mmCIF file of C-alpha atoms in Angstrom:
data_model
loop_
_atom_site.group_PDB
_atom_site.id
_atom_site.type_symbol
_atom_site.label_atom_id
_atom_site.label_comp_id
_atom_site.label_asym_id
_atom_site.label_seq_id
_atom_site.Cartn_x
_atom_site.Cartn_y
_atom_site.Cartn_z
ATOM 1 C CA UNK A 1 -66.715 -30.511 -28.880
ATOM 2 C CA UNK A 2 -65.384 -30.886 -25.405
ATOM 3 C CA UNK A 3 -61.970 -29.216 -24.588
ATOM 4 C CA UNK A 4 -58.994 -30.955 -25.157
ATOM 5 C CA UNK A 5 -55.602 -29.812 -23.448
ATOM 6 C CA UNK A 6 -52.416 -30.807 -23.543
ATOM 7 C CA UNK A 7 -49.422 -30.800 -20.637
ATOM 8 C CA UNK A 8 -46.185 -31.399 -20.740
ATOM 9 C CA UNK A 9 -44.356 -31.710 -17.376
ATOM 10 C CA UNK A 10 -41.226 -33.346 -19.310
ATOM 11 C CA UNK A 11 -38.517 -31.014 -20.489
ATOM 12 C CA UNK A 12 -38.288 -31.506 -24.245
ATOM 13 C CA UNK A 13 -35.241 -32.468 -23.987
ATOM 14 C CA UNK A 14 -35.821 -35.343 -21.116
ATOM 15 C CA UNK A 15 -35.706 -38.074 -23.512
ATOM 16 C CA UNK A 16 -32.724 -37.324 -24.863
ATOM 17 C CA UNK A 17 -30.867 -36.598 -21.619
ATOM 18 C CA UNK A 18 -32.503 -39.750 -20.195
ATOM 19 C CA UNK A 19 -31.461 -41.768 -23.031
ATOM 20 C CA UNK A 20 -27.901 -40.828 -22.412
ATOM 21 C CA UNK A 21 -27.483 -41.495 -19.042
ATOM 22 C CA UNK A 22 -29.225 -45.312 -19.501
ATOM 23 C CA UNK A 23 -26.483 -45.749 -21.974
ATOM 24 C CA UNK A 24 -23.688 -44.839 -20.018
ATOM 25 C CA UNK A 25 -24.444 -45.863 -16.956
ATOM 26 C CA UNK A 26 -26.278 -49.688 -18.345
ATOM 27 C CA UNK A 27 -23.092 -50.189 -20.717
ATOM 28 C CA UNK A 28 -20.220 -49.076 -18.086
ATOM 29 C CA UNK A 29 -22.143 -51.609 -15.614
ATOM 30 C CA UNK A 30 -21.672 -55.089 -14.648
ATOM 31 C CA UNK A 31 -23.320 -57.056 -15.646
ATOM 32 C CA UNK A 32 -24.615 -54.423 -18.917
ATOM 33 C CA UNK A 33 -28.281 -53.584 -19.077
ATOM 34 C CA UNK A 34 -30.899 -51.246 -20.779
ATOM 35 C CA UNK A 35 -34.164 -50.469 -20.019
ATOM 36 C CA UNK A 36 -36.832 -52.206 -22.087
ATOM 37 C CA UNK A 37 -38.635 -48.258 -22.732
ATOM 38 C CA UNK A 38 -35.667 -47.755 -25.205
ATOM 39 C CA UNK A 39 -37.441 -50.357 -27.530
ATOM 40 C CA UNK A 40 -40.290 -48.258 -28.341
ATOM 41 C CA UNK A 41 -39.670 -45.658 -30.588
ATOM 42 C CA UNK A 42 -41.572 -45.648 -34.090
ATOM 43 C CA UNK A 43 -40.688 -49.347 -35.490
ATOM 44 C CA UNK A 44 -40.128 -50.627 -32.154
ATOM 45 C CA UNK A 45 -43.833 -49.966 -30.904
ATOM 46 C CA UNK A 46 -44.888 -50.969 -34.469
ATOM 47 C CA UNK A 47 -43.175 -54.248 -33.490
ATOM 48 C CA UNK A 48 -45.041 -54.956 -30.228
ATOM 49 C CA UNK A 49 -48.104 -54.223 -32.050
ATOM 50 C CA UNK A 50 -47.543 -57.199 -34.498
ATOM 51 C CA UNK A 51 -46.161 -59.176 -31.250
ATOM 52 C CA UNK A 52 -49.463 -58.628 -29.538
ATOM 53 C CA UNK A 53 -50.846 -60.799 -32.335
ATOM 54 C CA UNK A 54 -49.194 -64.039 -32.388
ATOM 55 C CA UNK A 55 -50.483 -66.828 -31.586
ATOM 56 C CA UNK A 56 -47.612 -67.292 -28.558
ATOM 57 C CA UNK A 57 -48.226 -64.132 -26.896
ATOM 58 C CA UNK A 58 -51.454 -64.456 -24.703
ATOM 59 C CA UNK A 59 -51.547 -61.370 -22.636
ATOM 60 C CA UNK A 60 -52.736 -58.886 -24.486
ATOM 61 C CA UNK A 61 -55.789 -61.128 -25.694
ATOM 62 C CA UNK A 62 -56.504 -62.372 -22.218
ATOM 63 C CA UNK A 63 -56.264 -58.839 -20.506
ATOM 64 C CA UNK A 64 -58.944 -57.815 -23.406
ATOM 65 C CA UNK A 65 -60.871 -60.602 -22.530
ATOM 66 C CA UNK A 66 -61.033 -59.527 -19.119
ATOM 67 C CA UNK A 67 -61.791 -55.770 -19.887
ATOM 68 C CA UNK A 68 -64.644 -56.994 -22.439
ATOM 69 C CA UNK A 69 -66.424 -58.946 -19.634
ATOM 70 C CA UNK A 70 -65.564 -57.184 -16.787
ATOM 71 C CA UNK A 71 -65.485 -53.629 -17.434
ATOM 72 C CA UNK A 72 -69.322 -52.972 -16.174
ATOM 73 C CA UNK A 73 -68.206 -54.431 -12.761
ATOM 74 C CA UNK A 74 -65.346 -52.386 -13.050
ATOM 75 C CA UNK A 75 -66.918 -49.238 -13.402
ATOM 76 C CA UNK A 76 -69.676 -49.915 -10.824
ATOM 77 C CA UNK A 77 -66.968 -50.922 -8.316
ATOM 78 C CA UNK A 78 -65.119 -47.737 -9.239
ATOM 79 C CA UNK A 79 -68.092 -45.395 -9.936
ATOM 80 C CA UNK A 80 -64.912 -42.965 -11.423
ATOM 81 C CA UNK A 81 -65.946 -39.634 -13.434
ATOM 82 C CA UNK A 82 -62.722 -39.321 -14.458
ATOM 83 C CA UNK A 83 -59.932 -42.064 -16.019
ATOM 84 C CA UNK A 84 -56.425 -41.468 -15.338
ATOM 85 C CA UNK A 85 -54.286 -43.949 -18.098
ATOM 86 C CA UNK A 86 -50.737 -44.581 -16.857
ATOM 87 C CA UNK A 87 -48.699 -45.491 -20.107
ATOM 88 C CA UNK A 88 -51.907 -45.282 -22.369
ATOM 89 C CA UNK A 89 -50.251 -45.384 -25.863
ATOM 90 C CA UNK A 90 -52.882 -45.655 -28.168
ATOM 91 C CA UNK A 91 -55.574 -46.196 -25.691
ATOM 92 C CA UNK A 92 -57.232 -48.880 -27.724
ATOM 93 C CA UNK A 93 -58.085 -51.097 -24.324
ATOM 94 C CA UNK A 94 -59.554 -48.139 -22.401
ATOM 95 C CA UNK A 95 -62.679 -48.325 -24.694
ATOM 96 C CA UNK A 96 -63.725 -51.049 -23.105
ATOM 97 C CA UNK A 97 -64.016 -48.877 -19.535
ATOM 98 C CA UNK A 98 -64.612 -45.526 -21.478
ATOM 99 C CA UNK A 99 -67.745 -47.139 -22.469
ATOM 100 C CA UNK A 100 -68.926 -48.574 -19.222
ATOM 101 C CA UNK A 101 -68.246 -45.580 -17.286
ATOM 102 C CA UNK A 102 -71.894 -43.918 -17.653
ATOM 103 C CA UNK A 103 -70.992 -40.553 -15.320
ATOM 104 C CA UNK A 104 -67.311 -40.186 -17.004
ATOM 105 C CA UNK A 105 -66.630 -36.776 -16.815
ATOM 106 C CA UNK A 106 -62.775 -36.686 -17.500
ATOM 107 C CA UNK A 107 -59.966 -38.796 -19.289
ATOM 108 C CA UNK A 108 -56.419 -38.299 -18.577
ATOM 109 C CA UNK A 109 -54.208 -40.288 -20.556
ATOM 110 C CA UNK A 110 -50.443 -40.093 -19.706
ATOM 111 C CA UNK A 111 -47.496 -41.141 -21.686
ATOM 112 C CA UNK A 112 -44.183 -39.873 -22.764
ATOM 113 C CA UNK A 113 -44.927 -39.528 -26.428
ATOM 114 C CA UNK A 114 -46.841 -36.748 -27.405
ATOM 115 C CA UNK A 115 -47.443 -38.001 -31.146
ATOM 116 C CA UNK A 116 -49.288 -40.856 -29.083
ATOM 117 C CA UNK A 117 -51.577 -38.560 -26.838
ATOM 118 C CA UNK A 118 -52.662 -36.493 -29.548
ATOM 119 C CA UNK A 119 -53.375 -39.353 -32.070
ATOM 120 C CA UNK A 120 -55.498 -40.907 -29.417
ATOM 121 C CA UNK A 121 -57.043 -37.893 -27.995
ATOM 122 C CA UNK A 122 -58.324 -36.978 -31.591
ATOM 123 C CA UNK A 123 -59.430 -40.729 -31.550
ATOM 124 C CA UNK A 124 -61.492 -41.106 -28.867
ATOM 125 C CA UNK A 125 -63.079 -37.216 -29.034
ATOM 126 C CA UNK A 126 -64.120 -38.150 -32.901
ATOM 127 C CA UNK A 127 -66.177 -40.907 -31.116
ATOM 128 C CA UNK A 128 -66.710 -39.651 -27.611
ATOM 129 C CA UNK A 129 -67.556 -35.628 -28.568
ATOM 130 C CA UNK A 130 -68.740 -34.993 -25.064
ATOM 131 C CA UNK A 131 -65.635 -36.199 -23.153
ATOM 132 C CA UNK A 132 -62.989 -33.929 -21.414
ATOM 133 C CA UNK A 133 -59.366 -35.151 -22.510
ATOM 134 C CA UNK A 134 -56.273 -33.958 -20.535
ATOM 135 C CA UNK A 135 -53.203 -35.667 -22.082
ATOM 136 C CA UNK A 136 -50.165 -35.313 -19.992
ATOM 137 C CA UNK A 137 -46.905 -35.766 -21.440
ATOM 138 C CA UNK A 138 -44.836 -36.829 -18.324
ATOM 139 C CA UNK A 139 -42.645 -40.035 -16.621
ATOM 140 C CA UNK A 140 -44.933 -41.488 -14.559
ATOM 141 C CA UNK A 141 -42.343 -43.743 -12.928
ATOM 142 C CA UNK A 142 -40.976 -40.376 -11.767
ATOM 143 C CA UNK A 143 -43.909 -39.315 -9.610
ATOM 144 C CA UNK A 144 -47.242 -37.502 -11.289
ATOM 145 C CA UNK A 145 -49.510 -34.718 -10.350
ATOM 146 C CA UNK A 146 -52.642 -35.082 -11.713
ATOM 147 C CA UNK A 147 -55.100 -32.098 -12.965
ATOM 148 C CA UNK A 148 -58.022 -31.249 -11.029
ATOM 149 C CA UNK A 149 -60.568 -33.591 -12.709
ATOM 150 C CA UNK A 150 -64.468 -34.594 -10.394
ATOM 151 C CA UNK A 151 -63.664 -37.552 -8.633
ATOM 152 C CA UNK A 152 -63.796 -40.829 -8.109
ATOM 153 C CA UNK A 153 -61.191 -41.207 -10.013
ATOM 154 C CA UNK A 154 -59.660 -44.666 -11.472
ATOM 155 C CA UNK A 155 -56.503 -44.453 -12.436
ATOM 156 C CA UNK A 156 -55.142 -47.306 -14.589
ATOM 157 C CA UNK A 157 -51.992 -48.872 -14.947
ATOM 158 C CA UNK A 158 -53.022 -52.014 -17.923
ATOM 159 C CA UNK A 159 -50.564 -54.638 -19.891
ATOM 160 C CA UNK A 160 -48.826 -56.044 -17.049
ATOM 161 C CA UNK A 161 -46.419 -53.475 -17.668
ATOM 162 C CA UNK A 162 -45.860 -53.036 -13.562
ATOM 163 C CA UNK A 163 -43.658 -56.352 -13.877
ATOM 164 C CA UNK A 164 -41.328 -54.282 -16.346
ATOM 165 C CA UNK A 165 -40.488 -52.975 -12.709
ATOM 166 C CA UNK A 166 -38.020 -54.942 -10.361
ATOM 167 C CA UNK A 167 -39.349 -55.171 -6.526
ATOM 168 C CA UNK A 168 -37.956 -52.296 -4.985
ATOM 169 C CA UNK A 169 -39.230 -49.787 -7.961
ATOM 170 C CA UNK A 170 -42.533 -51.472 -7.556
ATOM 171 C CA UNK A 171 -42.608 -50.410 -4.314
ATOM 172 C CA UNK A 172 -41.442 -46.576 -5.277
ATOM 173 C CA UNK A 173 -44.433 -46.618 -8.111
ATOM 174 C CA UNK A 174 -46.915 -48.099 -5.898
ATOM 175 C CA UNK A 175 -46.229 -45.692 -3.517
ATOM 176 C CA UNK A 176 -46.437 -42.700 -6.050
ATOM 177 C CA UNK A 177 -49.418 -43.929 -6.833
ATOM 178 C CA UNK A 178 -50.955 -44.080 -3.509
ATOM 179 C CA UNK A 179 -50.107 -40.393 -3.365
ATOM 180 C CA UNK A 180 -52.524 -39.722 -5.646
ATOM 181 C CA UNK A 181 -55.622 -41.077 -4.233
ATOM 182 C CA UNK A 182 -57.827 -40.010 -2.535
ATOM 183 C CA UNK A 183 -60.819 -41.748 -0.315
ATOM 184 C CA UNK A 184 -63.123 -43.404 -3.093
ATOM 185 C CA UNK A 185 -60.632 -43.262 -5.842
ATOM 186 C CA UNK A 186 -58.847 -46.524 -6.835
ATOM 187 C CA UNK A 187 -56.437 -48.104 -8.943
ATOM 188 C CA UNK A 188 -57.088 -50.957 -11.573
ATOM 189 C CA UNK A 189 -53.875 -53.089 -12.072
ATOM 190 C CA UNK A 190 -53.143 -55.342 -15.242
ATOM 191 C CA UNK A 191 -50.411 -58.380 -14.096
ATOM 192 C CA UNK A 192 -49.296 -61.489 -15.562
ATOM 193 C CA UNK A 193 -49.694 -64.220 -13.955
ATOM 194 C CA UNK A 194 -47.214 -67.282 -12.824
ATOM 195 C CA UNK A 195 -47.757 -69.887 -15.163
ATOM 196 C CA UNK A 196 -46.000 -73.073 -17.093
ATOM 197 C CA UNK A 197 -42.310 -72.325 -18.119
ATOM 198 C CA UNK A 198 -42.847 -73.543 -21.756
ATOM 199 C CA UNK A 199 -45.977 -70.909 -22.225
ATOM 200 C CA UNK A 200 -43.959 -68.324 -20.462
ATOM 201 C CA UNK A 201 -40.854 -68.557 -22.571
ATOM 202 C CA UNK A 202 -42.546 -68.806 -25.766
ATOM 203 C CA UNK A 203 -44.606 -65.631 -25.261
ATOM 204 C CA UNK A 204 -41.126 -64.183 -25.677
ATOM 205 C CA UNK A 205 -39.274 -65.741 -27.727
ATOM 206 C CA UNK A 206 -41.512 -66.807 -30.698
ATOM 207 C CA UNK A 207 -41.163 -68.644 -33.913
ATOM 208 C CA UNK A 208 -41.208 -65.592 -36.285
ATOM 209 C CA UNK A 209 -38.699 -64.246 -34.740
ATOM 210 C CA UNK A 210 -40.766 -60.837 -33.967
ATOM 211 C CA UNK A 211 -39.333 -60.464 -30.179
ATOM 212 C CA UNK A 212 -36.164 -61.181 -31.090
ATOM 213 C CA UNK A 213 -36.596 -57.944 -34.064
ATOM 214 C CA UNK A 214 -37.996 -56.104 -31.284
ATOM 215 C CA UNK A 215 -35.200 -56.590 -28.610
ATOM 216 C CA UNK A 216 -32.735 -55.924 -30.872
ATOM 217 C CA UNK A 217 -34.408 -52.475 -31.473
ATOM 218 C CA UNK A 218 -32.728 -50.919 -28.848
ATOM 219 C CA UNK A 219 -29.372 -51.353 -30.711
ATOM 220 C CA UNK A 220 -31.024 -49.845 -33.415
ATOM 221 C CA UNK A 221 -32.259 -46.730 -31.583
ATOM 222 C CA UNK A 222 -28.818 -46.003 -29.974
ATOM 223 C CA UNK A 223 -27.141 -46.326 -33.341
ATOM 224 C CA UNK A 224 -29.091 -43.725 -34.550
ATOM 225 C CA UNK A 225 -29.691 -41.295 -31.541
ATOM 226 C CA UNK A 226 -26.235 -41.585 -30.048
ATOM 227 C CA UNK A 227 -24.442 -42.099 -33.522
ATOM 228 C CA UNK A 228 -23.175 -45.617 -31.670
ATOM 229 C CA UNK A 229 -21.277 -48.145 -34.161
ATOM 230 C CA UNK A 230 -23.120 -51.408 -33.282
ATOM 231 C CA UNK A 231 -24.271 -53.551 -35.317
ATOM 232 C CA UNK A 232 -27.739 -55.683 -34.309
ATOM 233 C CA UNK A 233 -26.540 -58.512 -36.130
ATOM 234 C CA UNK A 234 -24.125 -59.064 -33.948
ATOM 235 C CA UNK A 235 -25.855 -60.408 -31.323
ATOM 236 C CA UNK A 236 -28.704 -63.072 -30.514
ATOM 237 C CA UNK A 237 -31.939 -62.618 -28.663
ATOM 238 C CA UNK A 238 -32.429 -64.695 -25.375
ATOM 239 C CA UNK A 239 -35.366 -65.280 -23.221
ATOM 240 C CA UNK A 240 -35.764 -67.078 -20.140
ATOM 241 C CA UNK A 241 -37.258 -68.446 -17.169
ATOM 242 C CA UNK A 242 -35.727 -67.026 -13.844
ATOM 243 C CA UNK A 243 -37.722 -69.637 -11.175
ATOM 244 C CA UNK A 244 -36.465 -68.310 -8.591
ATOM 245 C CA UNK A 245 -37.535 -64.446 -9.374
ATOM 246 C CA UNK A 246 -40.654 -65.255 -11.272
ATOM 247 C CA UNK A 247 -40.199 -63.502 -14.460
ATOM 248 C CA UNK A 248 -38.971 -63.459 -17.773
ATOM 249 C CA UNK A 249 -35.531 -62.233 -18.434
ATOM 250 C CA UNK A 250 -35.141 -61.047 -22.043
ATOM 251 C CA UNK A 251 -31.410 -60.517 -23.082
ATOM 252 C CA UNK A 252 -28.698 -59.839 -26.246
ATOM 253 C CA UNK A 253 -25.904 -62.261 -26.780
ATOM 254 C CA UNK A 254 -22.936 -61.120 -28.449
ATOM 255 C CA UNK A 255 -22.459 -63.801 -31.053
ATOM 256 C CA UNK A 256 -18.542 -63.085 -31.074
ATOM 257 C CA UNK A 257 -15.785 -60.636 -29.500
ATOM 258 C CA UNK A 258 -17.638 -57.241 -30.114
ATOM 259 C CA UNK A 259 -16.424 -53.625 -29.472
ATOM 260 C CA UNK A 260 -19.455 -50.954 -29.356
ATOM 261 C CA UNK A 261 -18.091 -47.680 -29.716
ATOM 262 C CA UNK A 262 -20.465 -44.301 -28.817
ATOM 263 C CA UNK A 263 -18.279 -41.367 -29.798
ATOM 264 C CA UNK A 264 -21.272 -38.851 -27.938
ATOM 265 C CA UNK A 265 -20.579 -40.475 -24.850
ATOM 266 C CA UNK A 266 -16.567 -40.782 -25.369
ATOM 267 C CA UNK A 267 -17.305 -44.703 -24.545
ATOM 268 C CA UNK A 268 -16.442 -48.335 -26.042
ATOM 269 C CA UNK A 269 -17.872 -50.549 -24.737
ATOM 270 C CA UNK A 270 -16.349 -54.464 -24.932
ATOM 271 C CA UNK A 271 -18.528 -57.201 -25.073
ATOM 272 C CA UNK A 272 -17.122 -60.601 -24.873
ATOM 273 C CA UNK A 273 -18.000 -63.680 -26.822
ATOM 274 C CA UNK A 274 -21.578 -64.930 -25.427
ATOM 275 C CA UNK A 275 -21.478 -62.398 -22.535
ATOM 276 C CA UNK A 276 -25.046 -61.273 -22.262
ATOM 277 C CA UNK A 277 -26.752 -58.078 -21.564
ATOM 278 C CA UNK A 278 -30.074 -57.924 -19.810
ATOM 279 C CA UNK A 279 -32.675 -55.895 -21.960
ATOM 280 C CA UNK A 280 -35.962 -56.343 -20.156
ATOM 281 C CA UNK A 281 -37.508 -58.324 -17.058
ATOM 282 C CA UNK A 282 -41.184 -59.153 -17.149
ATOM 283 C CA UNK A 283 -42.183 -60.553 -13.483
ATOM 284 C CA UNK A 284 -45.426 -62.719 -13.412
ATOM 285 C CA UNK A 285 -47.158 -62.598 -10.109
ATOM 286 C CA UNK A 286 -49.989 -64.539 -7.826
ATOM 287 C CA UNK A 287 -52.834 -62.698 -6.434
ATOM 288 C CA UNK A 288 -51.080 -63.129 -2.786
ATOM 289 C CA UNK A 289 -47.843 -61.168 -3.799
ATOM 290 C CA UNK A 290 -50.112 -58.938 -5.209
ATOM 291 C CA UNK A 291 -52.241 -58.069 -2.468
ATOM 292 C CA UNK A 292 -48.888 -57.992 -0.094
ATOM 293 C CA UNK A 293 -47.000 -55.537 -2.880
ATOM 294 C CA UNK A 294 -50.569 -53.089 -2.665
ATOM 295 C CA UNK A 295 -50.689 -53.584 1.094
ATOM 296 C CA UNK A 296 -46.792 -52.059 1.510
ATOM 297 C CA UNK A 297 -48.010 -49.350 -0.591
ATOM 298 C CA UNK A 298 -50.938 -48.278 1.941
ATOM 299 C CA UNK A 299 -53.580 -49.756 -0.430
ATOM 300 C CA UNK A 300 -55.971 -52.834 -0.216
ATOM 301 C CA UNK A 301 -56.963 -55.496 -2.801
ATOM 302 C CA UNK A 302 -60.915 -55.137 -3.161
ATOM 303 C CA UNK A 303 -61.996 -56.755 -6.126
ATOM 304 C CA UNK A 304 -59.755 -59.654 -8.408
ATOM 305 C CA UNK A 305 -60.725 -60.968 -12.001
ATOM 306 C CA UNK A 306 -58.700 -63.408 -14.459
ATOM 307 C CA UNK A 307 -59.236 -64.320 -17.695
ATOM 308 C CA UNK A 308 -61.059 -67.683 -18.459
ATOM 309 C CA UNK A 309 -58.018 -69.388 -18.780
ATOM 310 C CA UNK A 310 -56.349 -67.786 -15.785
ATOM 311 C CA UNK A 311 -53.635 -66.500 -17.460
ATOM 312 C CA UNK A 312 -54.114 -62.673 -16.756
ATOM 313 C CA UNK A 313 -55.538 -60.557 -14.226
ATOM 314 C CA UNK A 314 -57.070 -57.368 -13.405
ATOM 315 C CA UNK A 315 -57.508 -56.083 -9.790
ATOM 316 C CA UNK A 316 -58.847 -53.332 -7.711
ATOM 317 C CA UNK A 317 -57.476 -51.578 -4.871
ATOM 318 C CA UNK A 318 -57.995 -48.469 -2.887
ATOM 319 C CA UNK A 319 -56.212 -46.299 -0.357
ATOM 320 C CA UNK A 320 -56.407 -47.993 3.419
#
């Protein structure tokens, strides 16, 4: 069986020490805020798994769609012996280019759960016994170097997760990114696109009542990793529409007068009646602000695909 390794360029206790600071310095902030990769520990990614499934959340299915049709383009356009994944999870999606890819020498999955890498790894190597997998356990949003893997080399960022970034930390990814490249490598890009308010809002904020479980996961997780007394009852789930930003805001209302109090961080934290706190933004994007966003970043938009629908779509770019 081909070799599998293992990096970690986070210090174990990064999390943590990350998680901290968030808290302290999103809380102590005005207006409060949290970043949405605090929702995903165990039930929280177990959560957006059963959100990728209902019937009001689209992009998931219509980046698949893309991936399932696409991918041989994708590959020949690429011609990449070796995958980087940015945020790969479980890499379920990435079959769909692992098995176009016919000279794929290398996959490097990167994420900053090691459980995750390792589950997927063993995965994809019981069906793929040939591949070389080098799972790096690292921030990606706070720059990357990559092993030396053959090139081409595509390197993956899926989900529309980019639009979990606002504009100017775009930039600083895209940027990191173009850092890595080099002549024939490129990058494939998963965003969601502008669309009708109703379909938009919907996606997160539906009728089960999943989303709203999963936003108010991140109370959850500080309660238990900071010891915090907060209750998630206490507060409603809110998504909306920000027109003139193009993307989703999702946020926690405090129902009534609340007092969060986080003895680890010697902080207590007020929240008045119906003041909100901003959880995650999701922007949505057109394939112009796209191309502009790629073309600050020193790269160029080569090849574009949507879903049928034109909900979702996947580009191409490369290094100018």
């Amino acid at each position: 069986m081909s070799p599998f390794l293992l990096t970690r360029t986070l210090p174990e206790d990064a999390t943590d020490a990350a998680l901290r600071s968030d808290v302290l310095h999103g809380l102590t902030r005005t207006p409060k805020e949290l970043p949405p990769k605090w929702f995903y520990d165990t039930r929280g990614s177990e959560l957006f798994e059963e959100i990728t499934r209902l019937p009001e959340y689209y992009p998931t299915r219509a980046e698949r769609e893309i991936l399932a049709a696409r991918a041989p383009e994708i590959a020949a356009a690429s011609g990449a012996r070796t995958l980087v994944e940015l945020g790969s999870g479980s890499s379920e999606k990435t079959r769909y280019l692992l098995d176009a890819l016919p000279e794929l020498h290398s996959y490097v999955p990167v994420d900053v759960s090691e459980s995750a890498l390792v589950g997927a790894a063993e995965a994809l190597l019981a069906e793929r016994p040939t591949l070389h997998v080098h799972a790096l356990i690292a921030d990606f949003t706070r720059g990357l170097a990559l092993p030396g893997t053959p090139g081409p080399r595509l390197v993956a960022f899926l989900g529309g997760t980019i639009g979990n970034l606002l504009p100017a930390e775009r930039g600083v990814f895209l940027r990191s990114v173009r850092s890595l490249l080099s002549p024939g490598d490129s990058l494939l890009l998963g965003t969601d696109l502008v669309k009708d308010e109703d379909v938009l809002v919907r996606a997160y904020d539906d009728a089960a009542g999943v989303t709203a479980e999963f936003n108010k996961n991140v109370l959850a997780v500080i309660a238990r990793e900071l010891d915090a007394d907060v209750d998630p009852a206490d507060f409603d789930h809110v998504a909306r529409w920000d027109r003139g930003n193009e993307w989703i805001e999702m946020r926690l209302r405090a129902r009534h007068a609340v007092t969060v109090k986080i003895p680890e961080l010697d902080l207590v934290v007020p929240f008045e009646a119906g003041e909100e706190m901003r959880t995650e933004v999701s922007a949505k994007f057109r394939q112009e602000g796209v191309r502009k966003e790629l073309a600050d970043a020193d790269m160029e938009l080569t090849r574009w695909w949507t879903d049928e629908a034109g909900r979702f779509a996947l580009s191409l770019a490369g290094p100018r």
